[in-house]
mmCIF file of C-alpha atoms in Angstrom:
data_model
loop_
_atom_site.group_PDB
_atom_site.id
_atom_site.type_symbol
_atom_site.label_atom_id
_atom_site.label_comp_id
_atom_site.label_asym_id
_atom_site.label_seq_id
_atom_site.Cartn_x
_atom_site.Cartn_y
_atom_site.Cartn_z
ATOM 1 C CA UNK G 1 80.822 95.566 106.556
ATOM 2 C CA UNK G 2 83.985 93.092 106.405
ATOM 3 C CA UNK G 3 85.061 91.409 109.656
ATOM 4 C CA UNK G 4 88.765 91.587 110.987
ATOM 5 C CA UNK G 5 89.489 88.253 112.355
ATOM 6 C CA UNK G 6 92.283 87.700 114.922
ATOM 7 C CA UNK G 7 93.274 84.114 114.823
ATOM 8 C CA UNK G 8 95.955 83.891 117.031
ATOM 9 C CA UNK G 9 94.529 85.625 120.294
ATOM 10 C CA UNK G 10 91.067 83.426 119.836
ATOM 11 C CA UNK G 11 89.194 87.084 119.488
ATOM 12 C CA UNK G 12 87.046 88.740 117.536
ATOM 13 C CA UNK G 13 86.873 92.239 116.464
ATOM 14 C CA UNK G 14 83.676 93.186 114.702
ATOM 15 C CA UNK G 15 83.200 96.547 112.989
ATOM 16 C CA UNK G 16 79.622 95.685 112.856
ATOM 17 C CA UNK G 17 78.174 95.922 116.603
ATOM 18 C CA UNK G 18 74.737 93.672 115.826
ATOM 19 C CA UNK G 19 76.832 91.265 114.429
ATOM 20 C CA UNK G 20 79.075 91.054 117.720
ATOM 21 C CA UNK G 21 75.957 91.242 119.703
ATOM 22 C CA UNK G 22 74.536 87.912 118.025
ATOM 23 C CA UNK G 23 77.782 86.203 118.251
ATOM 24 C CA UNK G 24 77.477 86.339 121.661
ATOM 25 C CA UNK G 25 73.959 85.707 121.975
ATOM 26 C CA UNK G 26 74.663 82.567 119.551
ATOM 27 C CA UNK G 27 77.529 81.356 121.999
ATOM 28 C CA UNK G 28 75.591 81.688 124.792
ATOM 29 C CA UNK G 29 73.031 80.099 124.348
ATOM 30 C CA UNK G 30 75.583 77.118 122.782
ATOM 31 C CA UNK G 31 76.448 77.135 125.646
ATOM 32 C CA UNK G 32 73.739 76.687 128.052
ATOM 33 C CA UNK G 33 71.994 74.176 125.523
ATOM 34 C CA UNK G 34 75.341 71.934 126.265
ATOM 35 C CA UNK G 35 74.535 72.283 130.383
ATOM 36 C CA UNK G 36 74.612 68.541 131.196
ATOM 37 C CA UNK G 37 77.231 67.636 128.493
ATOM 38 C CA UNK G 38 80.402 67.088 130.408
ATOM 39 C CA UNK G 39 81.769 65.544 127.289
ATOM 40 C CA UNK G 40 84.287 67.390 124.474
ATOM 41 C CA UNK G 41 86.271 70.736 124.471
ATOM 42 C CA UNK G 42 85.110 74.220 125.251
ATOM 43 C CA UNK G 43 87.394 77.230 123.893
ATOM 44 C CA UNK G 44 88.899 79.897 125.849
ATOM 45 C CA UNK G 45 86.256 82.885 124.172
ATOM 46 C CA UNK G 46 82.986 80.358 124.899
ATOM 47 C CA UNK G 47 84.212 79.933 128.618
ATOM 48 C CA UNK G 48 85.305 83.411 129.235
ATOM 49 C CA UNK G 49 81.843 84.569 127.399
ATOM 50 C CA UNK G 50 79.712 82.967 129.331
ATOM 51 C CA UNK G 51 81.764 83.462 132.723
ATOM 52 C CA UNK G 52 81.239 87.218 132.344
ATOM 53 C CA UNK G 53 77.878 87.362 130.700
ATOM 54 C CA UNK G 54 77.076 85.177 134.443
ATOM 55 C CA UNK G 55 78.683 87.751 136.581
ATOM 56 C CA UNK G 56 77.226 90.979 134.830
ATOM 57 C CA UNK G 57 73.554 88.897 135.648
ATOM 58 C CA UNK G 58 74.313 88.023 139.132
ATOM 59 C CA UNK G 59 75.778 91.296 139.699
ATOM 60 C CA UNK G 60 72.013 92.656 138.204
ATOM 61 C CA UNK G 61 70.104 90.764 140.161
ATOM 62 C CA UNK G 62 72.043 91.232 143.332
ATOM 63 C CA UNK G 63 71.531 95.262 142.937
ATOM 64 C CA UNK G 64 68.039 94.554 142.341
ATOM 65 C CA UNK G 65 67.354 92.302 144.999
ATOM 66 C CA UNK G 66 69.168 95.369 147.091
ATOM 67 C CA UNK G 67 67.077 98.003 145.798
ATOM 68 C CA UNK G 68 63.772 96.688 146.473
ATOM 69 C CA UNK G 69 64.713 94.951 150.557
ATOM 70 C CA UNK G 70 65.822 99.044 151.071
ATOM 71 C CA UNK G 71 62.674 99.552 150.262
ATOM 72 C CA UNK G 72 60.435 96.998 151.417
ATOM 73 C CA UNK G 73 62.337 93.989 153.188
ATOM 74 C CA UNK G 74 59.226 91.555 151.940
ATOM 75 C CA UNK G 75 59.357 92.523 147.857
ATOM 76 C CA UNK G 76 63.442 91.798 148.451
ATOM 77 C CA UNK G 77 62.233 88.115 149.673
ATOM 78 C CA UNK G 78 59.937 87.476 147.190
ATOM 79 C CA UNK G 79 62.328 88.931 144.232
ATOM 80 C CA UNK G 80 64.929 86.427 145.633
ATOM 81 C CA UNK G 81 63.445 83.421 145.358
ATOM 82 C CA UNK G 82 63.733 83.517 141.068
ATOM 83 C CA UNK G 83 66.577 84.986 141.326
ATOM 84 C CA UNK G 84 68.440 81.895 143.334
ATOM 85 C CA UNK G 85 67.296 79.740 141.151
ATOM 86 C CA UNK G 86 68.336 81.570 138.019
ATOM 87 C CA UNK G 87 72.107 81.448 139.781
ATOM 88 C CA UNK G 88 71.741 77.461 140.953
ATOM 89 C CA UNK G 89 70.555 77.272 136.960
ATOM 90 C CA UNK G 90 73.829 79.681 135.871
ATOM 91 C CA UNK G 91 75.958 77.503 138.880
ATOM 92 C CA UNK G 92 74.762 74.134 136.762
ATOM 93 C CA UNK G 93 75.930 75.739 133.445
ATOM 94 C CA UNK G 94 79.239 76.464 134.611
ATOM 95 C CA UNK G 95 80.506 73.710 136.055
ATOM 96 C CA UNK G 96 79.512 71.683 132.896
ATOM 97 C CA UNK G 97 81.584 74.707 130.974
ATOM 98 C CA UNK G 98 84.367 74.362 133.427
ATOM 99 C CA UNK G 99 84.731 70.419 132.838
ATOM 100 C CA UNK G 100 84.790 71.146 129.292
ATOM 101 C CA UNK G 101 87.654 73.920 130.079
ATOM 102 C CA UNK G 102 89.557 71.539 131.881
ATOM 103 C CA UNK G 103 89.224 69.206 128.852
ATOM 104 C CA UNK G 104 90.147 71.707 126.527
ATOM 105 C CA UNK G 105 93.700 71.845 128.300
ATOM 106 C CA UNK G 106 94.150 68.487 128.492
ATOM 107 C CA UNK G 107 92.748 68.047 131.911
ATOM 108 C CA UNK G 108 90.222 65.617 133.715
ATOM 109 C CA UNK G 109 87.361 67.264 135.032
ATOM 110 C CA UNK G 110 87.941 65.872 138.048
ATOM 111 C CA UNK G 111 90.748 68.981 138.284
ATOM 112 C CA UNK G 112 87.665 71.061 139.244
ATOM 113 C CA UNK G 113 86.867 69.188 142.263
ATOM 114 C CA UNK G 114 90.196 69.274 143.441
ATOM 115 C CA UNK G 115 90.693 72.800 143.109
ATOM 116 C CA UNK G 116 87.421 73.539 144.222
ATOM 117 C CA UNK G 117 87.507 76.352 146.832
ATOM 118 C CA UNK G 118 84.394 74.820 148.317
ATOM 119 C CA UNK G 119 85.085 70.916 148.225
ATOM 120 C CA UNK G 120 86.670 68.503 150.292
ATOM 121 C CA UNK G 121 88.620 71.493 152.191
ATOM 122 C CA UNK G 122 85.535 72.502 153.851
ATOM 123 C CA UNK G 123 83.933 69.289 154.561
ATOM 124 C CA UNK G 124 87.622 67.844 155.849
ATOM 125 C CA UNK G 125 87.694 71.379 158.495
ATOM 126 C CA UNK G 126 83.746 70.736 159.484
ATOM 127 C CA UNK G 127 84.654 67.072 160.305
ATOM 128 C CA UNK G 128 87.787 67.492 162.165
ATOM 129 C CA UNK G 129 85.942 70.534 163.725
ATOM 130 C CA UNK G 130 83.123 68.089 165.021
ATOM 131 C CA UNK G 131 85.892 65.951 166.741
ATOM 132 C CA UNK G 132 87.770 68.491 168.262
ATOM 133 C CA UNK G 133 85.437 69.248 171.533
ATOM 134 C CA UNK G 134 88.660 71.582 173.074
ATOM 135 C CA UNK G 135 87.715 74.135 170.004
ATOM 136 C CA UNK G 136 83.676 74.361 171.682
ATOM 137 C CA UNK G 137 85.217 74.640 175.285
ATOM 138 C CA UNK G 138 87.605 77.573 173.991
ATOM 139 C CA UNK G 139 84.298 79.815 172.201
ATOM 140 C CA UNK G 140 82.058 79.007 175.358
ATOM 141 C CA UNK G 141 84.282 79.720 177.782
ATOM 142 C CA UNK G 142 86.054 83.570 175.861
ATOM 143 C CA UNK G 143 82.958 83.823 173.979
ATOM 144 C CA UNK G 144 85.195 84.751 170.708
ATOM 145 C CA UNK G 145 86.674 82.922 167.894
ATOM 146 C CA UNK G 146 89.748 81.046 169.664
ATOM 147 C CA UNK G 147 92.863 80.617 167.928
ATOM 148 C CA UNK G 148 92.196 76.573 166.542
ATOM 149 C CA UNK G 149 89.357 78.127 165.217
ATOM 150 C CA UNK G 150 91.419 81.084 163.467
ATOM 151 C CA UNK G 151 93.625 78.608 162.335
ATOM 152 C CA UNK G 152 91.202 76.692 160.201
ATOM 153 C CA UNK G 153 89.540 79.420 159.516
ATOM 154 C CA UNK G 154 92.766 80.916 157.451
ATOM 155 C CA UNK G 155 93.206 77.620 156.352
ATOM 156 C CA UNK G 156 90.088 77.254 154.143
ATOM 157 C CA UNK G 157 90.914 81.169 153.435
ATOM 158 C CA UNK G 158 94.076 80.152 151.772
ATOM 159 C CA UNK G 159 93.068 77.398 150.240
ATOM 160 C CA UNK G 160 90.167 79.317 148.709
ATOM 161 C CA UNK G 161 91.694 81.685 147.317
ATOM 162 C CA UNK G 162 95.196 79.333 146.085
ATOM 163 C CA UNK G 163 92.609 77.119 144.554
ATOM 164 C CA UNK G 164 90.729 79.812 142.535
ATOM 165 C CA UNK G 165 94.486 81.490 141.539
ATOM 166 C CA UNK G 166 94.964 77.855 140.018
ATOM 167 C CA UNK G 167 91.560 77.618 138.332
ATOM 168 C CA UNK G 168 91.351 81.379 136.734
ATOM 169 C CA UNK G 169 95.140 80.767 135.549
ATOM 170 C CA UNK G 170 94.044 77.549 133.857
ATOM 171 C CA UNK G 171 91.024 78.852 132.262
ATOM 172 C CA UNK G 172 92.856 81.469 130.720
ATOM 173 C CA UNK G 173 95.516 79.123 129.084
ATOM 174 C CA UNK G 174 94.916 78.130 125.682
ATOM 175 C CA UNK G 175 93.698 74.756 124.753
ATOM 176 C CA UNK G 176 95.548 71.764 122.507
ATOM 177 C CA UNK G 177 95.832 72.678 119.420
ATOM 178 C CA UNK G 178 95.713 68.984 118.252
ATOM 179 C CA UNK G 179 93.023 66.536 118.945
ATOM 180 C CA UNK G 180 93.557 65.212 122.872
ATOM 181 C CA UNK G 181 91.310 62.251 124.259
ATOM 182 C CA UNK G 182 88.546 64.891 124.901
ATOM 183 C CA UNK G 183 87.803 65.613 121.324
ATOM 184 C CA UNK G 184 88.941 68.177 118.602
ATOM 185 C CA UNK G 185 89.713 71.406 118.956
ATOM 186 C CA UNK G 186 86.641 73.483 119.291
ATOM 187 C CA UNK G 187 88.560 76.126 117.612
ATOM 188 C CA UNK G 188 88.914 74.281 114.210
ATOM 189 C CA UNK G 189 85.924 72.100 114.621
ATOM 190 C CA UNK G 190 83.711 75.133 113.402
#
């Protein structure tokens, strides 16, 4: 069967199914070969690949781990234990993928620990949190969440969720089409 190739939109539309099926399976596991290279481009279809081939296997193994703690708490602890570090392994892949996103764009990697919903936000709050003793006299004494806590709280909320708005909308825009000081395009360097 002939292939229809889409240049423009960076996706491919196969007529044959096992020949889709491969191309994935051949980008994939491009992709996790390349898990400590933090060097060179990564296209829009390799990152966006990858990024849901990772949630439909978390998503898996989350329902699984579910299943089998509903019916005996002990197998769900003893299923979990591969199954965290498959995700630390899939959490490694990604962030070298993400650099090379970032790079694709014409971005420092470094972008990704700025926008990080889980950087130096959280480890700022904890500090400040530590030094505030006013915030520990508040819970004792109501025994609830009191409002400087609420107010961090929200504030690593926020920036959680403006930092991954950031992050998905730069993933999703489409690389230099030109060499940058990352590398060639990944797109015309096959």
């Amino acid at each position: 069967m002939h292939n229809v190739k889409i240049i423009a939109a960076e996706t491919y539309y196969y007529k044959d199914r096992n020949n889709m099926f491969n191309q994935i399976i051949q980008s994939l596991t491009a992709t996790v070969k390349k898990a400590f290279d933090y060097k060179g481009r990564a296209s829009r279809c390799e990152f966006w690949t990858y990024a849901i081939a990772a949630w439909v296997v978390n998503l898996a193994m989350l329902i699984v781990i579910a299943i089998f703690s509903a019916i005996a708490e002990v197998l769900g602890m003893i299923l979990a234990a591969p199954c965290v570090v498959i995700m630390i392994a899939m959490l490694v892949v990604g962030i070298s993928l993400s650099v090379r996103r970032l790079h694709d764009v014409g971005l420092s990697g470094f972008w990704l620990l700025y926008l990080s919903p889980y950087g130096l936000p959280v480890v700022y709050v904890a500090y400040l949190l530590g030094l505030d003793s006013t915030c520990d006299k508040l819970i004792e004494k109501n025994n609830k969440i009191g409002s400087c806590w609420l107010g961090w709280i929200l504030t690593i909320l926020a920036w959680a969720v403006g930092a991954s708005a950031v992050l998905f909308l730069i993933f999703l825009y489409p690389g230099k089409a030109e060499a940058n000081e990352f590398g060639e395009n990944p797109c015309s360097a096959k």
